[in-house]
Structure formats: C-alpha cells, structure tokens
PDB file of C-alpha atoms in Angstrom:
ATOM      1  CA  HIS A   6       0.002   0.078   0.107  1.00 81.00           C
ATOM      2  CA  VAL A   7       1.805   3.274  -1.084  1.00 87.00           C
ATOM      3  CA  GLN A   8       1.476   6.205   0.989  1.00 93.00           C
ATOM      4  CA  LEU A   9       2.274   9.719  -0.154  1.00 95.00           C
ATOM      5  CA  VAL A  10       3.360  12.640   2.258  1.00 95.00           C
ATOM      6  CA  GLU A  11       3.484  16.119   1.495  1.00 96.00           C
ATOM      7  CA  SER A  12       5.788  18.711   3.304  1.00 95.00           C
ATOM      8  CA  GLY A  13       7.048  22.031   2.904  1.00 97.00           C
ATOM      9  CA  GLY A  14       4.085  24.309   3.087  1.00 97.00           C
ATOM     10  CA  GLY A  15       3.685  27.326   5.291  1.00 97.00           C
ATOM     11  CA  SER A  16       3.188  30.878   5.099  1.00 98.00           C
ATOM     12  CA  VAL A  17       5.320  33.141   2.944  1.00 98.00           C
ATOM     13  CA  GLN A  18       5.436  36.678   1.919  1.00 98.00           C
ATOM     14  CA  ILE A  19       4.259  37.801  -1.754  1.00 98.00           C
ATOM     15  CA  GLY A  20       7.099  37.252  -4.124  1.00 98.00           C
ATOM     16  CA  GLY A  21       8.804  34.718  -1.911  1.00 98.00           C
ATOM     17  CA  SER A  22       9.466  31.006  -2.688  1.00 98.00           C
ATOM     18  CA  LEU A  23       8.754  27.647  -1.278  1.00 98.00           C
ATOM     19  CA  ILE A  24       9.617  23.982  -2.118  1.00 97.00           C
ATOM     20  CA  LEU A  25       6.798  21.251  -1.653  1.00 97.00           C
ATOM     21  CA  SER A  26       8.100  17.965  -1.464  1.00 96.00           C
ATOM     22  CA  CYS A  27       5.964  14.712  -2.012  1.00 95.00           C
ATOM     23  CA  ALA A  28       7.638  11.579  -0.709  1.00 94.00           C
ATOM     24  CA  ALA A  29       6.355   8.153  -1.712  1.00 92.00           C
ATOM     25  CA  SER A  30       6.827   5.181   0.695  1.00 89.00           C
ATOM     26  CA  ASP A  31       8.048   3.323  -2.030  1.00 80.00           C
ATOM     27  CA  GLN A  32       8.958   3.854  -5.690  1.00 73.00           C
ATOM     28  CA  SER A  33       6.532   1.297  -7.314  1.00 76.00           C
ATOM     29  CA  SER A  34       4.530   1.162 -10.622  1.00 77.00           C
ATOM     30  CA  LYS A  35       1.829   2.716  -8.530  1.00 80.00           C
ATOM     31  CA  THR A  36       3.540   5.996  -8.630  1.00 85.00           C
ATOM     32  CA  THR A  37       4.601   6.494 -12.232  1.00 88.00           C
ATOM     33  CA  CYS A  38       2.576   9.594 -12.597  1.00 93.00           C
ATOM     34  CA  ILE A  39       2.734  12.293  -9.854  1.00 94.00           C
ATOM     35  CA  SER A  40       0.573  15.370  -9.984  1.00 96.00           C
ATOM     36  CA  TRP A  41       0.303  18.159  -7.416  1.00 97.00           C
ATOM     37  CA  PHE A  42      -3.220  19.776  -7.214  1.00 98.00           C
ATOM     38  CA  ARG A  43      -4.319  22.674  -5.008  1.00 98.00           C
ATOM     39  CA  GLN A  44      -7.663  23.524  -3.715  1.00 97.00           C
ATOM     40  CA  ILE A  45      -9.257  26.421  -2.099  1.00 96.00           C
ATOM     41  CA  PRO A  46     -12.429  25.787   0.324  1.00 91.00           C
ATOM     42  CA  GLY A  47     -15.563  25.936  -1.753  1.00 93.00           C
ATOM     43  CA  LYS A  48     -13.675  25.795  -5.119  1.00 95.00           C
ATOM     44  CA  GLU A  49     -12.856  22.870  -7.474  1.00 95.00           C
ATOM     45  CA  ARG A  50      -9.321  21.192  -7.233  1.00 96.00           C
ATOM     46  CA  GLU A  51      -7.045  22.778  -9.539  1.00 96.00           C
ATOM     47  CA  ARG A  52      -4.212  20.659 -11.423  1.00 97.00           C
ATOM     48  CA  VAL A  53      -0.932  22.558 -10.818  1.00 98.00           C
ATOM     49  CA  SER A  54       1.595  20.031 -12.298  1.00 97.00           C
ATOM     50  CA  THR A  55       1.859  16.594 -13.554  1.00 95.00           C
ATOM     51  CA  ILE A  56       4.926  14.498 -14.584  1.00 92.00           C
ATOM     52  CA  ASN A  57       5.381  10.802 -15.917  1.00 90.00           C
ATOM     53  CA  ARG A  58       8.615  10.196 -13.374  1.00 85.00           C
ATOM     54  CA  GLY A  59       9.981   7.678 -16.191  1.00 79.00           C
ATOM     55  CA  HIS A  60      10.542   9.912 -19.017  1.00 77.00           C
ATOM     56  CA  GLY A  61       7.828  12.475 -19.166  1.00 75.00           C
ATOM     57  CA  VAL A  62       7.695  16.272 -20.187  1.00 87.00           C
ATOM     58  CA  PRO A  63       5.952  17.875 -17.287  1.00 94.00           C
ATOM     59  CA  TYR A  64       3.014  19.852 -17.484  1.00 95.00           C
ATOM     60  CA  ILE A  65       2.577  23.043 -15.748  1.00 97.00           C
ATOM     61  CA  ALA A  66      -0.649  24.851 -15.366  1.00 97.00           C
ATOM     62  CA  ASP A  67      -0.912  28.379 -17.261  1.00 97.00           C
ATOM     63  CA  SER A  68      -1.701  29.922 -13.921  1.00 97.00           C
ATOM     64  CA  VAL A  69       1.821  29.059 -12.513  1.00 98.00           C
ATOM     65  CA  LYS A  70       3.882  28.547 -15.553  1.00 98.00           C
ATOM     66  CA  GLY A  71       7.303  30.339 -15.650  1.00 98.00           C
ATOM     67  CA  ARG A  72       6.804  30.488 -11.542  1.00 98.00           C
ATOM     68  CA  PHE A  73       6.561  26.626 -10.630  1.00 98.00           C
ATOM     69  CA  THR A  74       8.602  23.540 -11.645  1.00 97.00           C
ATOM     70  CA  ILE A  75       8.296  19.936 -10.745  1.00 95.00           C
ATOM     71  CA  SER A  76      11.329  17.728 -10.311  1.00 92.00           C
ATOM     72  CA  ARG A  77      12.800  14.867  -8.561  1.00 89.00           C
ATOM     73  CA  GLY A  78      13.478  15.651  -5.188  1.00 88.00           C
ATOM     74  CA  ASN A  79      16.880  15.071  -2.956  1.00 82.00           C
ATOM     75  CA  ALA A  80      14.861  12.802  -0.777  1.00 80.00           C
ATOM     76  CA  LYS A  81      14.457   9.247  -1.673  1.00 81.00           C
ATOM     77  CA  ASN A  82      11.273   8.591  -3.944  1.00 86.00           C
ATOM     78  CA  SER A  83      10.219  12.129  -3.671  1.00 90.00           C
ATOM     79  CA  MET A  84       8.940  14.706  -6.211  1.00 93.00           C
ATOM     80  CA  ASP A  85       9.373  18.454  -5.508  1.00 95.00           C
ATOM     81  CA  LEU A  86       7.295  21.486  -6.523  1.00 97.00           C
ATOM     82  CA  GLN A  87       9.430  24.613  -6.621  1.00 97.00           C
ATOM     83  CA  MET A  88       7.273  27.421  -6.180  1.00 98.00           C
ATOM     84  CA  ASN A  89       8.636  31.067  -6.978  1.00 98.00           C
ATOM     85  CA  THR A  90       7.220  34.642  -7.137  1.00 98.00           C
ATOM     86  CA  LEU A  91       4.363  33.502  -5.019  1.00 98.00           C
ATOM     87  CA  LYS A  92       1.180  35.376  -5.200  1.00 98.00           C
ATOM     88  CA  PRO A  93      -1.962  35.808  -3.006  1.00 97.00           C
ATOM     89  CA  GLU A  94      -3.875  33.727  -5.426  1.00 97.00           C
ATOM     90  CA  ASP A  95      -1.453  30.637  -4.927  1.00 98.00           C
ATOM     91  CA  THR A  96      -2.717  30.366  -1.209  1.00 98.00           C
ATOM     92  CA  ALA A  97      -4.531  26.813  -1.176  1.00 98.00           C
ATOM     93  CA  MET A  98      -4.023  23.465   0.206  1.00 98.00           C
ATOM     94  CA  TYR A  99      -1.720  21.395  -2.072  1.00 98.00           C
ATOM     95  CA  PHE A 100      -2.082  17.677  -2.530  1.00 98.00           C
ATOM     96  CA  CYS A 101       0.145  15.302  -4.363  1.00 97.00           C
ATOM     97  CA  ALA A 102      -1.333  12.337  -5.953  1.00 97.00           C
ATOM     98  CA  ALA A 103      -0.111   9.278  -7.762  1.00 95.00           C
ATOM     99  CA  ALA A 104      -1.368   6.988 -10.418  1.00 93.00           C
ATOM    100  CA  ARG A 105      -0.131   3.997 -12.283  1.00 91.00           C
ATOM    101  CA  PHE A 106       0.256   5.629 -15.566  1.00 89.00           C
ATOM    102  CA  CYS A 107       0.006   8.955 -17.495  1.00 89.00           C
ATOM    103  CA  PRO A 108       0.951   9.702 -21.122  1.00 88.00           C
ATOM    104  CA  ALA A 109       4.654  11.012 -20.992  1.00 84.00           C
ATOM    105  CA  GLN A 110       4.237  13.814 -23.338  1.00 87.00           C
ATOM    106  CA  ARG A 111       0.916  15.033 -22.165  1.00 88.00           C
ATOM    107  CA  PRO A 112       0.503  13.716 -18.578  1.00 90.00           C
ATOM    108  CA  HIS A 113      -2.210  15.962 -18.043  1.00 88.00           C
ATOM    109  CA  LEU A 114      -4.508  14.006 -20.023  1.00 89.00           C
ATOM    110  CA  LEU A 115      -5.037  11.713 -16.879  1.00 90.00           C
ATOM    111  CA  HIS A 116      -8.128  12.712 -15.098  1.00 92.00           C
ATOM    112  CA  GLN A 117      -7.811  13.465 -11.323  1.00 92.00           C
ATOM    113  CA  SER A 118     -10.473  10.868 -10.740  1.00 92.00           C
ATOM    114  CA  VAL A 119      -8.078   8.143 -11.941  1.00 92.00           C
ATOM    115  CA  TYR A 120      -5.394   9.037  -9.431  1.00 94.00           C
ATOM    116  CA  ASP A 121      -5.587   6.247  -6.677  1.00 92.00           C
ATOM    117  CA  THR A 122      -3.062   7.539  -4.017  1.00 95.00           C
ATOM    118  CA  TRP A 123      -3.332  10.897  -2.414  1.00 96.00           C
ATOM    119  CA  GLY A 124      -1.339  12.726   0.216  1.00 97.00           C
ATOM    120  CA  GLN A 125      -2.983  14.606   3.175  1.00 96.00           C
ATOM    121  CA  GLY A 126      -1.992  17.886   1.876  1.00 97.00           C
ATOM    122  CA  THR A 127       0.156  20.868   2.963  1.00 98.00           C
ATOM    123  CA  GLN A 128      -1.262  24.427   3.449  1.00 98.00           C
ATOM    124  CA  VAL A 129       0.354  27.190   1.518  1.00 98.00           C
ATOM    125  CA  THR A 130      -0.482  30.961   2.538  1.00 98.00           C
ATOM    126  CA  VAL A 131       0.845  33.809   0.694  1.00 98.00           C
ATOM    127  CA  SER A 132       0.110  37.245   2.085  1.00 97.00           C
TER     128      SER A 132
END
C-alpha cells in the first residue's frame, strides 16, 4: 500500500518561494505518474503540475507557468514542486497524487478521478 506525504508548506510573503515535497513510501509502478493539485475551500481542485516519472515532459498549469517547476527531489522517492514569485492567489491546500500511468508527453490528460493515491495535503499561505 503506497503512501504519499507532502511537506514544505507554510506562510510566505508575496514574491517569496517555497519548495513542496511529495515523498512516496516506495517507488513502485503505482507512482509512475505524480501530480500536484491545489484546492481552496468551496472551489474545485485545480491541477498545478503533472509528470510521468519515467521519462515525461512535465505539465505546468498556465496559472503558474514560469513560476513553478516539478522535479525529482533530493529525498528518496520524492518529487518536488518549486514555487517562486508566489502570489496571494497561490494560497491553497496543496496535494500530491499518484497514478499507475499517464502519457509521457501529455501527462495532464489523466483525469484526477483516476489517481488512486493521495497525500494529506500541505497548506500554503501567501500574504
């Protein structure tokens, strides 16, 4: 049973940076596809970034393009979300999620309902 644990959230000033980390309990076929989502209470969950860990082209949402990047983390079996030039509208609960597969070149095509493993979330507040 794979588990995901997010870390790195917190409060930051406008224009600041944070690195969120998503650590998987193991690197199995169940975590081939990793996504970061965010959600504000009362609003729909928004996809932020997705990558196929094997050999994928990362997807970055237009709302964060040029400011956020997704990459392998320093910790074992982790994927990081580097967030720069943060804005108040980036304030949300951030979740990472894993799925067995997503297209390498267009990983965002995998609908979020297909993701079968989710972390507990980490809060990011920008003010």
